[in-house]
Coordinates of C-alpha atoms in Angstrom, one line a residue:
X12 CA 8.7 -8.2 -12.8
X13 CA 5.3 -6.7 -14.5
X14 CA 4.5 -3.1 -13.4
X15 CA 0.5 -3.4 -12.4
X16 CA 0.8 0.7 -12.0
X17 CA -1.6 1.4 -14.8
X18 CA -3.6 -1.3 -13.7
X19 CA -4.4 -0.1 -10.4
X20 CA -7.5 2.6 -9.2
X21 CA -5.6 5.6 -7.6
X22 CA -7.3 7.7 -5.4
X23 CA -6.0 10.7 -4.3
X24 CA -6.7 12.8 -0.4
X25 CA -10.2 14.2 -2.0
X26 CA -11.1 10.5 -3.4
X27 CA -10.0 9.2 -0.4
X28 CA -11.8 11.7 1.9
X29 CA -14.7 11.2 0.4
X30 CA -14.8 7.3 0.4
X31 CA -13.2 6.9 3.5
X32 CA -15.5 10.0 5.6
X33 CA -12.8 11.8 7.5
X34 CA -11.1 15.6 7.4
X35 CA -7.8 15.8 5.0
X36 CA -6.0 16.8 8.1
X37 CA -6.9 12.7 9.1
X38 CA -6.8 11.2 5.7
X39 CA -3.1 12.3 5.9
X40 CA -2.7 11.7 9.5
X41 CA -3.2 8.0 8.2
X42 CA -1.0 8.2 5.6
X43 CA 1.7 9.2 8.0
X44 CA 1.2 6.8 10.7
X45 CA 1.4 4.1 7.5
X46 CA -2.3 2.7 8.0
X47 CA -2.6 3.5 3.8
X48 CA 1.3 4.0 1.6
X49 CA 1.4 7.1 -1.1
X50 CA 3.3 7.7 -3.0
X51 CA 3.4 10.5 -6.1
X52 CA 1.7 10.5 -9.0
X53 CA 1.3 13.5 -11.9
X54 CA 2.4 15.8 -8.8
X55 CA -0.1 15.1 -7.0
X56 CA -0.2 12.5 -3.8
X57 CA -2.1 9.0 -4.5
X58 CA -3.0 5.4 -2.7
X59 CA -4.5 2.4 -5.4
X60 CA -7.6 1.6 -4.1
X61 CA -6.9 -2.1 -3.3
X62 CA -4.8 -0.4 0.3
X63 CA -8.3 -0.1 1.4
X64 CA -11.1 -2.7 2.0
X65 CA -15.0 -2.5 2.8
X66 CA -14.0 1.2 3.5
X67 CA -11.3 0.8 5.7
X68 CA -7.0 0.9 5.2
X69 CA -7.1 -2.9 4.8
X70 CA -5.3 -3.7 7.9
X71 CA -2.8 -6.3 7.4
X72 CA -1.4 -3.3 4.7
X73 CA 0.4 -1.5 8.1
X74 CA 2.7 -4.1 9.5
X75 CA 3.8 -5.0 6.5
X76 CA 5.0 -0.9 5.7
X77 CA 6.7 -0.7 8.5
X78 CA 8.5 -4.5 8.0
X79 CA 9.6 -3.1 4.6
X80 CA 10.6 0.0 6.0
X81 CA 12.6 -1.9 8.3
X82 CA 14.3 -3.5 5.3
X83 CA 14.9 -0.7 4.7
X84 CA 12.2 0.5 1.7
X85 CA 11.6 4.2 0.6
X86 CA 7.8 4.0 0.3
X87 CA 8.3 4.2 -3.6
X88 CA 10.3 0.8 -3.2
X89 CA 7.9 -0.4 -0.5
X90 CA 5.1 0.4 -3.1
X91 CA 6.4 -1.1 -6.8
X92 CA 7.1 -4.6 -4.5
X93 CA 3.2 -4.2 -3.1
X94 CA 1.9 -4.1 -6.9
X95 CA 4.2 -5.8 -8.9
X96 CA 3.7 -9.6 -9.1
X97 CA 6.6 -11.4 -6.0
X98 CA 7.8 -14.9 -7.5
X99 CA 8.0 -17.0 -4.4
X100 CA 3.9 -15.3 -3.7
X101 CA 3.0 -15.8 -7.4
X102 CA 1.2 -12.4 -7.4
X103 CA 1.4 -8.9 -6.0
X104 CA 1.7 -9.2 -2.3
X105 CA -1.3 -6.8 -2.0
X106 CA -3.5 -9.7 -4.1
X107 CA -1.8 -11.8 -0.8
X108 CA -2.9 -9.7 1.8
X109 CA -5.6 -8.9 0.5
X110 CA -6.1 -13.2 0.5
X111 CA -5.3 -13.7 4.3
X112 CA -1.7 -14.7 3.7
X113 CA -0.4 -11.6 6.0
X114 CA 2.1 -13.9 7.7
X115 CA 3.7 -15.8 4.0
X116 CA 3.8 -11.9 3.2
X117 CA 5.5 -10.3 5.7
X118 CA 7.5 -13.6 6.2
X119 CA 8.9 -12.7 2.6
X120 CA 9.2 -9.1 2.7
X121 CA 11.6 -9.9 6.2
X122 CA 13.6 -12.1 3.5
X123 CA 14.3 -9.1 1.3
X124 CA 16.6 -7.5 4.3

């Protein structure tokens, strides 16, 4: 597994407020409701820019986060899985989601349980 964390552009809550045009509390609600997945980096809650598409949370992300949570993944473990190349997908799952391969990604995620 290649760690792609360093390759990611990370967005803080203030970055997301500006990009999405939402209040800080609404951005935090998107994270709480699993529309976005955030982890603490350097003491700040951050979200990979890849989780956004056309100025909004990637629609396919939420269901995938729930599948991983149902599999017992913590947010940190889910983040690792989403950002690192999965052998059966050939790319990081977030790239496959962005390419429209939602069903395939979720099948792989369900098999992780």
